[in-house]
Every structure is written in structure tokens, then in C-alpha cells.
Short mmCIF file of C-alpha atoms in Angstrom, two decimals:
data_model
loop_
_atom_site.label_atom_id
_atom_site.label_comp_id
_atom_site.label_asym_id
_atom_site.label_seq_id
_atom_site.Cartn_x
_atom_site.Cartn_y
_atom_site.Cartn_z
CA UNK T 24 133.04 93.22 149.14
CA UNK T 25 131.89 96.67 148.25
CA UNK T 26 128.46 97.93 149.26
CA UNK T 27 125.39 96.32 147.78
CA UNK T 28 125.57 96.73 144.02
CA UNK T 29 122.86 98.71 142.30
CA UNK T 30 119.96 96.54 141.27
CA UNK T 31 118.65 98.64 138.47
CA UNK T 32 119.73 96.39 135.64
CA UNK T 33 117.87 93.35 136.99
CA UNK T 34 114.95 95.46 138.17
CA UNK T 35 114.33 96.83 134.73
CA UNK T 36 114.33 93.32 133.43
CA UNK T 37 112.06 92.03 136.16
CA UNK T 38 109.48 94.75 135.76
CA UNK T 39 109.57 94.29 132.04
CA UNK T 40 108.46 90.72 132.39
CA UNK T 41 106.07 91.24 135.26
CA UNK T 42 102.96 89.94 133.62
CA UNK T 43 100.15 87.45 133.99
CA UNK T 44 99.23 85.39 137.01
CA UNK T 45 102.09 84.11 139.11
CA UNK T 46 103.63 84.03 142.50
CA UNK T 47 102.53 86.82 144.79
CA UNK T 48 105.22 86.03 147.31
CA UNK T 49 107.95 86.48 144.77
CA UNK T 50 106.54 89.83 143.82
CA UNK T 51 106.30 90.89 147.44
CA UNK T 52 109.89 89.82 147.92
CA UNK T 53 110.86 91.87 144.93
CA UNK T 54 109.20 94.96 146.31
CA UNK T 55 110.99 94.43 149.61
CA UNK T 56 114.28 94.06 147.83
CA UNK T 57 113.56 97.23 145.89
CA UNK T 58 112.93 99.10 149.10
CA UNK T 59 116.00 97.73 150.84
CA UNK T 60 118.57 97.72 148.07
CA UNK T 61 117.03 99.62 145.20
CA UNK T 62 118.45 103.11 145.30
CA UNK T 63 116.64 106.29 144.51
CA UNK T 64 118.73 106.48 141.38
CA UNK T 65 117.67 103.00 140.41
CA UNK T 66 114.00 103.90 140.76
CA UNK T 67 114.44 107.18 138.95
CA UNK T 68 116.24 105.27 136.24
CA UNK T 69 113.21 103.04 135.93
CA UNK T 70 110.94 106.03 135.51
CA UNK T 71 113.24 107.70 133.08
CA UNK T 72 114.19 104.89 130.79
CA UNK T 73 111.63 102.16 131.03
CA UNK T 74 108.28 103.83 130.67
CA UNK T 75 106.56 100.65 129.62
CA UNK T 76 107.59 99.02 132.85
CA UNK T 77 106.86 101.90 135.16
CA UNK T 78 103.59 100.49 136.44
CA UNK T 79 103.48 96.73 136.81
CA UNK T 80 100.09 95.52 135.71
CA UNK T 81 100.02 92.59 138.04
CA UNK T 82 102.35 91.44 140.79
CA UNK T 83 102.09 87.78 140.04
CA UNK T 84 104.93 86.43 137.87
CA UNK T 85 108.09 84.59 138.85
CA UNK T 86 111.15 86.77 139.16
CA UNK T 87 113.30 86.07 136.14
CA UNK T 88 116.58 87.85 135.38
CA UNK T 89 119.36 86.40 133.24
CA UNK T 90 122.39 87.45 135.24
CA UNK T 91 125.60 86.45 136.95
CA UNK T 92 128.22 88.78 138.37
CA UNK T 93 131.86 89.28 139.23
CA UNK T 94 133.03 91.89 141.74
CA UNK T 95 136.55 92.87 140.73
CA UNK T 96 138.24 95.62 142.78
CA UNK T 97 140.97 97.87 141.39
CA UNK T 98 144.37 96.21 141.15
CA UNK T 99 146.88 98.51 139.45
CA UNK T 100 147.59 101.33 137.00
CA UNK T 101 149.84 101.18 133.94
CA UNK T 102 150.25 103.16 130.70
CA UNK T 103 149.72 99.81 128.92
CA UNK T 104 147.02 98.31 126.70
CA UNK T 105 147.37 94.63 125.77
CA UNK T 106 144.62 94.92 123.13
CA UNK T 107 145.58 98.15 121.31
CA UNK T 108 149.34 98.11 122.04
CA UNK T 109 150.34 94.49 122.65
CA UNK T 110 154.08 94.21 123.33
CA UNK T 111 154.50 98.00 123.50
CA UNK T 112 154.80 98.88 127.21
CA UNK T 113 154.31 102.55 128.07
CA UNK T 114 152.63 103.33 124.73
CA UNK T 115 149.15 104.03 126.10
CA UNK T 116 147.42 106.71 128.11
CA UNK T 117 147.00 105.65 131.74
CA UNK T 118 144.69 102.73 132.46
CA UNK T 119 143.20 101.45 135.70
CA UNK T 120 143.03 97.67 135.82
CA UNK T 121 140.55 95.39 137.62
CA UNK T 122 140.48 91.64 138.14
CA UNK T 123 143.64 89.91 136.99
CA UNK T 124 146.59 91.54 138.76
CA UNK T 125 149.18 90.54 136.15
CA UNK T 126 147.80 92.54 133.22
CA UNK T 127 150.38 94.55 131.29
CA UNK T 128 151.39 95.22 127.68
CA UNK T 129 152.56 91.60 127.24
CA UNK T 130 149.35 89.99 128.51
CA UNK T 131 147.91 87.09 126.56
CA UNK T 132 145.49 84.35 127.61
CA UNK T 133 148.27 82.08 128.89
CA UNK T 134 149.65 84.90 131.06
CA UNK T 135 146.19 85.66 132.47
CA UNK T 136 145.78 81.98 133.36
CA UNK T 137 148.96 82.24 135.43
CA UNK T 138 147.87 85.46 137.16
CA UNK T 139 145.92 86.11 140.33
CA UNK T 140 142.62 87.94 140.56
CA UNK T 141 140.88 90.48 142.77
CA UNK T 142 137.54 89.13 141.55
CA UNK T 143 134.84 87.42 143.50
CA UNK T 144 134.52 84.69 142.27
CA UNK T 145 138.23 83.93 142.24
CA UNK T 146 137.64 81.65 139.24
CA UNK T 147 137.36 84.78 137.07
CA UNK T 148 140.89 85.46 135.84
CA UNK T 149 139.66 87.97 133.25
CA UNK T 150 141.16 91.42 132.91
CA UNK T 151 139.05 94.57 132.83
CA UNK T 152 140.40 98.09 132.32
CA UNK T 153 139.32 101.69 131.78
CA UNK T 154 141.02 105.07 131.30
CA UNK T 155 142.12 106.42 134.68
CA UNK T 156 139.90 109.14 136.20
CA UNK T 157 141.60 112.26 137.57
CA UNK T 158 140.11 114.83 139.96
CA UNK T 159 142.18 117.99 140.02
CA UNK T 160 145.04 116.05 138.45
CA UNK T 161 144.99 113.29 141.08
CA UNK T 162 143.99 109.70 140.32
CA UNK T 163 140.62 108.51 141.64
CA UNK T 164 139.96 104.77 141.61
CA UNK T 165 136.45 103.34 141.85
CA UNK T 166 135.51 101.62 145.09
CA UNK T 167 132.47 99.95 143.53
CA UNK T 168 133.52 97.66 140.66
CA UNK T 169 130.76 95.32 139.52
CA UNK T 170 130.83 93.43 136.23
CA UNK T 171 127.40 92.05 135.33
CA UNK T 172 126.94 89.38 132.69
CA UNK T 173 123.40 89.74 131.37
CA UNK T 174 120.95 88.21 128.95
CA UNK T 175 119.06 91.46 128.38
CA UNK T 176 119.33 93.25 125.07
CA UNK T 177 118.01 90.37 122.99
CA UNK T 178 114.61 88.57 122.92
CA UNK T 179 113.92 85.72 125.32
CA UNK T 180 114.13 83.11 122.58
CA UNK T 181 117.55 84.52 121.66
CA UNK T 182 118.63 84.54 125.31
CA UNK T 183 117.96 80.80 125.33
CA UNK T 184 120.59 80.42 122.58
CA UNK T 185 123.29 82.62 124.19
CA UNK T 186 126.70 80.95 124.00
CA UNK T 187 129.55 81.30 126.49
CA UNK T 188 132.12 84.03 125.81
CA UNK T 189 135.04 82.20 124.20
CA UNK T 190 138.36 82.12 126.10
CA UNK T 191 140.73 84.86 124.92
CA UNK T 192 137.97 87.07 123.48
CA UNK T 193 138.84 90.78 123.57
CA UNK T 194 136.03 93.36 123.65
CA UNK T 195 136.24 97.13 123.67
CA UNK T 196 133.13 99.13 124.59
CA UNK T 197 132.58 102.86 124.24
CA UNK T 198 134.33 105.32 122.00
CA UNK T 199 137.56 106.91 123.20
CA UNK T 200 137.27 109.29 120.23
CA UNK T 201 133.78 110.57 120.98
CA UNK T 202 133.52 114.26 120.21
CA UNK T 203 130.79 115.43 122.58
CA UNK T 204 127.61 114.59 124.45
CA UNK T 205 125.70 114.74 121.17
CA UNK T 206 127.96 112.12 119.57
CA UNK T 207 125.84 108.99 119.09
CA UNK T 208 128.99 106.81 119.11
CA UNK T 209 129.48 107.66 122.78
CA UNK T 210 127.68 105.15 124.97
CA UNK T 211 129.10 106.58 128.18
CA UNK T 212 126.62 107.11 130.98
CA UNK T 213 127.44 109.00 134.16
CA UNK T 214 125.04 109.26 137.09
CA UNK T 215 124.94 109.82 140.85
CA UNK T 216 124.59 107.00 143.36
CA UNK T 217 121.28 107.27 145.27
CA UNK T 218 120.52 110.57 143.52
CA UNK T 219 118.31 109.82 140.54
CA UNK T 220 117.14 113.42 140.49
CA UNK T 221 120.45 114.24 138.79
CA UNK T 222 119.89 113.36 135.16
CA UNK T 223 122.37 110.85 133.75
CA UNK T 224 124.63 112.19 131.01
CA UNK T 225 127.28 111.04 128.55
CA UNK T 226 129.58 113.50 130.28
CA UNK T 227 130.44 113.88 133.99
CA UNK T 228 127.58 114.99 136.24
CA UNK T 229 127.62 117.12 139.40
CA UNK T 230 126.80 114.74 142.26
CA UNK T 231 125.67 115.90 145.74
CA UNK T 232 128.16 115.65 148.59
CA UNK T 233 126.58 112.48 150.03
CA UNK T 234 126.77 110.73 146.66
CA UNK T 235 129.29 108.99 144.43
CA UNK T 236 129.87 109.37 140.70
CA UNK T 237 128.75 106.25 138.79
CA UNK T 238 129.71 105.05 135.33
CA UNK T 239 127.65 102.48 133.40
CA UNK T 240 129.00 100.88 130.25
CA UNK T 241 127.38 98.12 128.17
CA UNK T 242 129.60 95.95 125.98
CA UNK T 243 128.51 94.62 122.58
CA UNK T 244 126.92 91.16 122.86
CA UNK T 245 126.96 89.79 119.30
CA UNK T 246 130.07 87.93 118.13
CA UNK T 247 131.07 87.06 114.56
CA UNK T 248 131.77 83.52 115.78
CA UNK T 249 135.32 83.45 114.40
CA UNK T 250 137.69 86.10 115.69
CA UNK T 251 138.88 86.74 119.23
CA UNK T 252 139.96 90.24 118.14
CA UNK T 253 139.96 92.35 114.96
CA UNK T 254 142.38 94.88 113.46
CA UNK T 255 140.27 97.78 114.74
CA UNK T 256 139.43 95.77 117.90
CA UNK T 257 135.71 96.35 117.28
CA UNK T 258 134.66 94.66 114.03
CA UNK T 259 134.41 91.17 115.49
CA UNK T 260 131.65 92.35 117.86
CA UNK T 261 128.37 94.19 117.33
CA UNK T 262 125.38 95.44 119.25
CA UNK T 263 122.03 93.71 118.72
CA UNK T 264 119.43 95.21 116.42
CA UNK T 265 115.73 94.79 117.20
CA UNK T 266 116.31 92.22 119.93
CA UNK T 267 118.54 89.94 117.91
CA UNK T 268 122.08 89.65 116.61
CA UNK T 269 122.76 90.78 113.04
CA UNK T 270 123.63 88.18 110.38
CA UNK T 271 127.22 89.45 110.29
CA UNK T 272 127.58 88.71 114.02
CA UNK T 273 125.21 85.81 114.56
CA UNK T 274 126.44 84.48 117.90
CA UNK T 275 124.69 85.98 120.94
CA UNK T 276 126.94 86.05 124.02
CA UNK T 277 126.32 87.47 127.51
CA UNK T 278 126.27 91.26 127.65
CA UNK T 279 128.95 92.63 129.94
CA UNK T 280 127.78 95.66 131.92
CA UNK T 281 130.52 97.48 133.79
CA UNK T 282 129.33 99.53 136.77
CA UNK T 283 131.98 101.63 138.47
CA UNK T 284 131.45 103.90 141.49
CA UNK T 285 134.01 106.60 142.13
CA UNK T 286 134.43 108.21 145.57
CA UNK T 287 134.18 111.69 144.10
CA UNK T 288 131.40 114.26 143.74
CA UNK T 289 130.80 117.96 143.20
CA UNK T 290 131.98 120.20 140.38
CA UNK T 291 132.75 118.02 137.36
CA UNK T 292 134.98 120.72 135.83
CA UNK T 293 137.96 119.31 137.77
CA UNK T 294 137.32 115.77 136.44
CA UNK T 295 139.17 114.33 133.48
CA UNK T 296 139.77 110.87 132.05
CA UNK T 297 143.15 109.83 130.67
CA UNK T 298 141.26 109.70 127.35
CA UNK T 299 139.74 113.17 127.77
CA UNK T 300 136.18 114.26 128.63
CA UNK T 301 133.56 112.03 130.29
CA UNK T 302 131.99 111.03 126.97
CA UNK T 303 135.24 109.31 125.94
CA UNK T 304 134.70 106.69 128.66
CA UNK T 305 135.47 103.20 127.38
CA UNK T 306 136.11 99.78 128.78
CA UNK T 307 138.26 96.85 127.74
CA UNK T 308 137.70 93.20 128.53
CA UNK T 309 140.01 90.22 128.00
CA UNK T 310 138.14 87.00 128.78
CA UNK T 311 139.99 84.49 130.93
CA UNK T 312 137.09 82.71 132.64
CA UNK T 313 137.71 78.96 132.78
CA UNK T 314 135.61 77.47 130.00
CA UNK T 315 133.61 75.19 132.29
CA UNK T 316 132.83 77.95 134.80
CA UNK T 317 131.62 80.28 132.06
CA UNK T 318 129.61 77.48 130.38
CA UNK T 319 127.92 76.52 133.65
CA UNK T 320 126.86 80.11 134.34
CA UNK T 321 125.51 80.63 130.83
CA UNK T 322 123.55 77.36 131.10
CA UNK T 323 122.25 77.81 134.67
CA UNK T 324 121.75 81.60 134.84
CA UNK T 325 121.55 83.14 131.37
CA UNK T 326 119.81 80.66 129.05
CA UNK T 327 117.10 79.86 131.60
CA UNK T 328 116.80 83.50 132.76
CA UNK T 329 117.68 83.02 136.39
CA UNK T 330 119.46 85.54 138.59
CA UNK T 331 122.71 84.18 139.99
CA UNK T 332 125.33 85.64 142.28
CA UNK T 333 129.11 85.60 142.08
CA UNK T 334 129.11 81.82 142.67
CA UNK T 335 127.05 81.36 139.53
CA UNK T 336 124.18 79.75 141.42
CA UNK T 337 120.59 81.02 141.79
CA UNK Q 2 143.21 127.65 118.02
CA UNK Q 3 141.60 124.32 117.32
CA UNK Q 4 140.20 125.64 114.07
CA UNK Q 5 143.60 127.02 113.14
CA UNK Q 6 145.17 123.69 113.99
CA UNK Q 7 142.62 121.89 111.87
CA UNK Q 8 143.32 124.26 109.00
CA UNK Q 9 147.04 123.65 109.30
CA UNK Q 10 146.39 119.94 109.40
CA UNK Q 11 144.23 120.13 106.34
CA UNK Q 12 147.03 122.02 104.60
CA UNK Q 13 149.66 119.50 105.58
CA UNK Q 14 147.31 116.70 104.57
CA UNK Q 15 146.94 118.32 101.16
CA UNK Q 16 150.71 118.32 100.79
CA UNK Q 17 150.85 114.71 101.84
CA UNK Q 18 148.10 113.79 99.44
CA UNK Q 19 150.31 115.03 96.63
CA UNK Q 20 153.25 113.06 97.96
CA UNK Q 21 151.35 109.88 98.53
CA UNK Q 22 149.18 107.59 96.57
CA UNK Q 23 145.44 108.12 96.54
CA UNK Q 24 143.49 106.76 99.47
CA UNK Q 25 145.62 108.39 102.11
CA UNK Q 26 143.35 110.03 104.60
CA UNK Q 27 143.70 113.40 106.13
CA UNK Q 28 144.80 112.00 109.43
CA UNK Q 29 144.21 113.28 112.87
CA UNK Q 30 141.92 116.21 112.23
CA UNK Q 31 139.08 114.03 111.07
CA UNK Q 32 135.96 113.87 113.23
CA UNK Q 33 134.95 110.48 114.42
CA UNK Q 34 132.34 108.78 112.32
CA UNK Q 35 133.29 105.38 113.48
CA UNK Q 36 130.72 102.67 113.12
CA UNK Q 37 130.00 100.53 116.10
CA UNK Q 38 130.40 97.22 114.42
CA UNK Q 39 131.80 96.52 111.00
CA UNK Q 40 134.21 98.67 109.08
CA UNK Q 41 134.53 98.21 105.36
CA UNK Q 42 138.32 98.36 105.56
CA UNK Q 43 138.39 95.59 108.11
CA UNK Q 44 136.01 93.63 105.93
CA UNK Q 45 138.46 93.91 103.04
CA UNK Q 46 141.18 92.56 105.27
CA UNK Q 47 139.40 90.12 107.52
CA UNK Q 48 141.11 89.32 110.77
CA UNK Q 49 142.85 86.02 110.84
CA UNK Q 50 143.57 84.06 113.93
CA UNK Q 51 147.05 84.37 115.29
CA UNK Q 52 148.04 81.66 117.75
CA UNK Q 53 147.17 83.83 120.76
CA UNK Q 54 143.95 85.12 119.22
CA UNK Q 55 145.58 88.50 118.52
CA UNK Q 56 144.12 90.16 115.45
CA UNK Q 57 146.22 90.25 112.30
CA UNK Q 58 145.63 91.91 108.96
CA UNK Q 59 147.73 90.45 106.21
CA UNK Q 60 151.33 90.52 107.45
CA UNK Q 61 150.48 93.03 110.23
CA UNK Q 62 149.77 92.10 113.83
CA UNK Q 63 148.11 94.32 116.44
CA UNK Q 64 151.47 95.66 117.62
CA UNK Q 65 152.28 96.84 114.07
CA UNK Q 66 148.89 98.52 113.67
CA UNK Q 67 148.99 100.07 117.16
CA UNK Q 68 152.52 101.36 116.60
CA UNK Q 69 151.77 102.84 113.16
CA UNK Q 70 148.64 104.61 114.43
CA UNK Q 71 150.40 105.93 117.51
CA UNK Q 72 153.43 107.19 115.59
CA UNK Q 73 151.20 108.97 113.07
CA UNK Q 74 149.34 110.65 115.94
CA UNK Q 75 152.61 111.64 117.62
CA UNK Q 76 154.37 112.81 114.46
CA UNK Q 77 151.34 114.83 113.36
CA UNK Q 78 151.60 116.78 116.60
CA UNK Q 79 155.39 117.04 116.42
CA UNK Q 80 155.17 118.50 112.91
CA UNK Q 81 152.78 121.17 114.20
CA UNK Q 82 155.18 121.96 117.03
CA UNK Q 83 158.20 122.09 114.72
CA UNK Q 84 156.23 124.43 112.47
CA UNK Q 85 156.14 126.98 115.29
CA UNK Q 86 159.93 127.40 115.37
CA UNK Q 87 160.23 130.02 112.60
CA UNK Q 88 158.74 133.17 114.09
CA UNK Q 89 158.81 132.01 117.70
CA UNK Q 90 162.39 130.96 118.41
CA UNK Q 91 165.18 133.42 119.10
CA UNK Q 92 167.95 130.86 118.99
CA UNK Q 93 169.71 130.17 115.69
CA UNK Q 94 170.87 126.82 117.06
CA UNK Q 95 167.28 125.75 117.68
CA UNK Q 96 166.23 126.81 114.19
CA UNK Q 97 169.18 125.00 112.67
CA UNK Q 98 168.31 121.84 114.59
CA UNK Q 99 164.57 121.96 113.91
CA UNK Q 100 164.65 122.40 110.14
CA UNK Q 101 166.00 118.99 109.10
CA UNK Q 102 164.05 117.31 111.92
CA UNK Q 103 160.81 118.77 110.55
CA UNK Q 104 161.66 117.54 107.05
CA UNK Q 105 162.55 114.08 108.33
CA UNK Q 106 159.42 113.97 110.47
CA UNK Q 107 157.25 114.63 107.44
CA UNK Q 108 159.08 111.89 105.57
CA UNK Q 109 158.50 109.54 108.46
CA UNK Q 110 154.78 110.39 108.39
CA UNK Q 111 154.59 109.63 104.68
CA UNK Q 112 156.18 106.21 105.22
CA UNK Q 113 153.90 105.50 108.17
CA UNK Q 114 150.78 106.39 106.17
CA UNK Q 115 151.89 104.14 103.34
CA UNK Q 116 152.14 101.28 105.81
CA UNK Q 117 148.78 102.14 107.34
CA UNK Q 118 147.17 102.05 103.90
CA UNK Q 119 148.53 98.52 103.51
CA UNK Q 120 146.96 97.44 106.81
CA UNK Q 121 143.48 98.35 105.57
CA UNK Q 122 142.75 100.15 108.85
CA UNK Q 123 141.23 103.60 108.29
CA UNK Q 124 143.43 106.66 108.78
CA UNK Q 125 141.54 108.13 111.70
CA UNK Q 126 143.45 109.10 114.79
CA UNK Q 127 142.34 106.89 117.67
CA UNK Q 128 144.46 108.89 120.11
CA UNK Q 129 143.25 112.43 119.43
CA UNK Q 130 142.68 114.40 122.60
CA UNK Q 131 144.26 111.70 124.74
CA UNK Q 132 147.10 112.29 127.12
CA UNK Q 133 149.45 109.85 125.40
CA UNK Q 134 152.91 109.64 126.96
CA UNK Q 135 155.39 111.84 125.13
CA UNK Q 136 152.80 113.22 122.73
CA UNK Q 137 152.58 116.99 122.22
CA UNK Q 138 149.01 117.71 123.33
CA UNK Q 139 146.69 120.42 122.02
CA UNK Q 140 147.04 122.22 125.36
CA UNK Q 141 150.83 122.17 125.06
CA UNK Q 142 150.65 123.44 121.48
CA UNK Q 143 148.47 126.35 122.64
CA UNK Q 144 150.79 127.22 125.52
CA UNK Q 145 153.97 126.93 123.48
CA UNK Q 146 152.39 128.86 120.61
CA UNK Q 147 151.84 131.80 122.95
CA UNK Q 148 155.48 131.87 124.10
CA UNK Q 149 158.28 133.76 122.36
CA UNK Q 150 162.06 133.80 122.37
CA UNK Q 151 163.88 131.96 125.15
CA UNK Q 152 160.62 130.97 126.85
CA UNK Q 153 159.48 129.34 123.62
CA UNK Q 154 162.83 127.62 123.11
CA UNK Q 155 162.79 126.07 126.58
CA UNK Q 156 159.23 124.75 126.19
CA UNK Q 157 159.85 123.60 122.63
CA UNK Q 158 163.01 121.68 123.49
CA UNK Q 159 161.39 120.03 126.52
CA UNK Q 160 158.43 118.87 124.43
CA UNK Q 161 160.69 117.57 121.64
CA UNK Q 162 162.85 115.74 124.17
CA UNK Q 163 159.78 113.94 125.53
CA UNK Q 164 158.54 113.15 122.04
CA UNK Q 165 161.87 111.73 120.89
CA UNK Q 166 162.41 109.69 124.07
CA UNK Q 167 158.97 108.10 123.75
CA UNK Q 168 159.33 107.54 119.99
CA UNK Q 169 162.65 105.75 120.52
CA UNK Q 170 161.26 103.65 123.37
CA UNK Q 171 158.15 102.47 121.53
CA UNK Q 172 160.06 101.89 118.29
CA UNK Q 173 162.48 99.69 120.22
CA UNK Q 174 159.57 97.53 121.50
CA UNK Q 175 157.97 97.39 118.06
CA UNK Q 176 161.15 95.94 116.54
CA UNK Q 177 160.52 92.74 118.50
CA UNK Q 178 156.73 92.86 119.06
CA UNK Q 179 155.85 93.62 115.44
CA UNK Q 180 155.35 91.11 112.61
CA UNK Q 181 155.38 93.03 109.33
CA UNK Q 182 158.98 93.26 108.04
CA UNK Q 183 158.61 96.75 106.52
CA UNK Q 184 157.05 98.09 109.72
CA UNK Q 185 159.80 96.61 111.87
CA UNK Q 186 162.36 98.10 109.53
CA UNK Q 187 160.78 101.54 109.83
CA UNK Q 188 160.72 101.11 113.61
CA UNK Q 189 164.47 100.45 113.59
CA UNK Q 190 164.94 103.62 111.55
CA UNK Q 191 162.70 105.66 113.88
CA UNK Q 192 164.57 104.41 116.92
CA UNK Q 193 167.92 105.31 115.35
CA UNK Q 194 166.96 108.78 114.10
CA UNK Q 195 165.10 109.66 117.31
CA UNK Q 196 168.20 108.86 119.35
CA UNK Q 197 170.40 110.83 116.95
CA UNK Q 198 168.17 113.92 117.06
CA UNK Q 199 167.87 113.62 120.81
CA UNK Q 200 171.66 113.59 121.16
CA UNK Q 201 171.97 116.61 118.90
CA UNK Q 202 169.32 118.64 120.73
CA UNK Q 203 170.69 122.14 121.46
#
């Protein structure tokens, strides 16, 4: 397993719901966990992006975070894309693959089911991929590869109705065609591990020598309830609006948050993605979780807002 | 250079617009205004469920759509490269080879855009700025555009060789991976002509 994953996603959630009378011990435990595992960047992130939660009013509520995770180290590189170029090997820019080690241009759900996985838990046969990162023309693969499945992004009453991601669902997050850091269609976010003083950006950031470059990417979490893919590979999914899923995409599903940590820092001028600048960062997901394993996690971790680990247990 | 490229693209798009039916987009020079969720074109042609869950639009599967979009992106760049030959090359053989290839390439683009219009997927280039295998990149265009004479010819021929090899390879896959009969037929034609031009390369 890679080093302790960043806890900022759950922390934001926790602080957001830290209200009313509750369990002091749980709160104390939370503070301890913040001190031990919460990085400087995580705390800075809290200050920067969650103003409302920056000062807990009372340390007395149960810790509640709708989350389960999969840690899926890098497996292989191929100029293939089974979503955009199915059956057309070598047609794509270079991708780095995580999780299922069989993914190639011919991948479908049946093939993924026959493959092996780098993921913990090993029940996750899904495939995850991103454009390959190059530093000075040489490939750099992330050594931290955490895939969070979260309830956040919709209201609590909507979280209670979140449905499992259907087998075979394809999701693409981010915009490979983004035109600059001012492009609102870019949802890329680059930051520095343990160095929150470096402001996150849609493009690469200059990380200190004792740091690593981090990429955060949130996938859309509202499904149209019918299609496992769409002709533009995006229309069957949507982002929530005002804490709920739009009528066109009424089915709330867990939000996939991809967190990658690259062993690279310093001058970002030598960095390049196979898709171009940092703001073109995107992620692809092909769901191959066994239905029962996914359903159990959604029931036991997401719907009831409980933080689970890779085993899908609190 | 980028502005000049865009201007040239706009000009070639204008020519294409005359050649093609209305509704044909300008192609690769367009800035991205892509919506995050629904697209009206996709709404007109809702995805249907193929056995494997792969998206389809009418008679087109994802391989067809991916191939058409990629070939448009690649041919757009190849046309720009071929356009550099007059005025840059010093080899009559190169000029003689490039002229009919440029004409055929534009014809291929017109057929590809007709197919794309039928898919209902918008004519925006999803591969712009990407380092796609075999594709003539903006950087390469800049570099080759600065070269003259034999230096130009060497760079030009190397880039065309890569383009044609990749075009033939992907077209070959599309012939079996695709679903739409007209698209598969065009793929067979692209594979054949790419191999022919490649063989005839000076």
C-alpha cells in the first residue's frame, strides 16, 4: 500500500456536519487523526475552500462520512482507449492504466471480469485510466493512486437514495479539450502534497523538493438511469445542481474522486500530459465491481454516511 | 502561427461548407464550448444499448464515431501540411506526389464530415492539441513550415509516412470494429489509398 492517503475529502465532509451535541470522544479522535494523517495541504485546503467549516462550532457530533475506497496502483501504458476508440488499438494518445491489468482497446465488461487487478480490494476489477504524464519527455507514473467513492456533492436525503454504479458503466471526467486555466470546463486540480501554501491550480504547480505533485479529479455522480455510455461518452452522466441530481439524470450514484500523487516536483515547464497542458487532465472509469460488492458498500457506507475502508466495512 | 493556422482552417472550412450540405461545422479550429452533461445532438440521437453497453447512435457504434472523429482530426492536419509543399519544397517529385494526395485528402475529409453529420455528434475536434500517434502536431507544422528545400522535403515526407501508416492501421481495425456500413466502406477505401500513397512516396 502507498502512504496514508490524504484525508481532506472526508475531513471537509466531517467538519461540514460538525454540529450540535454529540460524542466528544469521536471529535477528539478526529482531531488526533487530523494531526497524524491530515497534511498541511489538507488543512490549507480546508481554509481555502470550505470557509463555512473552518471553525467547528462544537466538537460534539458523531463522525459521519459517506465513503469507501479502492487503492489501485499503476499497471501498464498503452495508446489505447476502450471508451473512445473501442476495437481500434493504437489510435489514442498514451494512457496510464490502473486497476484491471488486462485493459486494452478491446476491453469490455466480460474481458474485465476475466482480468486481474492491482486494486485493494481485489474484488474491484474496474479499470481506471488517465493521460500519461511526462517530465522532460520521460513518463512519470503516480505512486499514490487512491479512488474514493463518496456521497458528498448531494444533500443528505439524496445520499440516502444513492444507487450502486451499474456494471459496465463508463464515465469520463475532465475535459481533454480545455483551452486554459480560465476554461470553466476544466475541472483539473493540481496541488502539492503536504504543501498547502502552494495554491492549487487547473494547471501544473511548482512543488517544493520535499513534495509530490497531486492531481484531484471528481467524476460526475448523476446518471440518466438508462445508458452505460453515450455517443459523446458524457451525455449519460451529469454533475449535481444545488445538491441534487437534475431531472434529466435523476439517479444519484457514488461520486468517484481520483487522487493521484506523482513523484515529481519543481519547475512545471518540463511537465506535459499526453493530452497537452495540465488543465486537459481527465480520467476514465469502466465499472467492473461485482454487483453484490458494490451494492453492499453503497448500503453500508454511502447511504448511511459511514466511512469505510477498502474492505467496505466501517 | 496558431492564428495563421486558424485562419487557414477557417478558409478551408469555408470551401468545405460550399462542398457540403449545411450543418457541417468548421472542424478542428473551434474552441471548446462543450457542455458538461447533455448535448443537443446526442439528445436528437439518443444512445441505445448495444449488447456490451457500448454507446450507439443510429447505425453507428463507438468505434465508428471514434474513427470518424480521429480521421477528421488527422486529415485536417495533413491537409495543412500538404498545403506547405508549394513554396517550400525543392523537389519536383515531391510536388508531383503531393498534389493529388492533397486533393484526395480533402475529398476524404468531405466524406468523413458527411458521415459525422449522420452520427449527430458535433463536429468539434476532441483530439486538438493531443499527441495522437501519427498525427501532424501543431509543433511539427511550425517546425516544418520554417524549413525550406531538401530540409523541408525530408521532414515533410517523414511526417506523411507516419500519417499514412497510422491511417492505414486504424482504418484496418475499423473495418472489423465498426458497425455502420458506409463508415466501414470508407475505412476500406482509406486503408487502400493510404497504402497506395505510402508505396508511391518519393
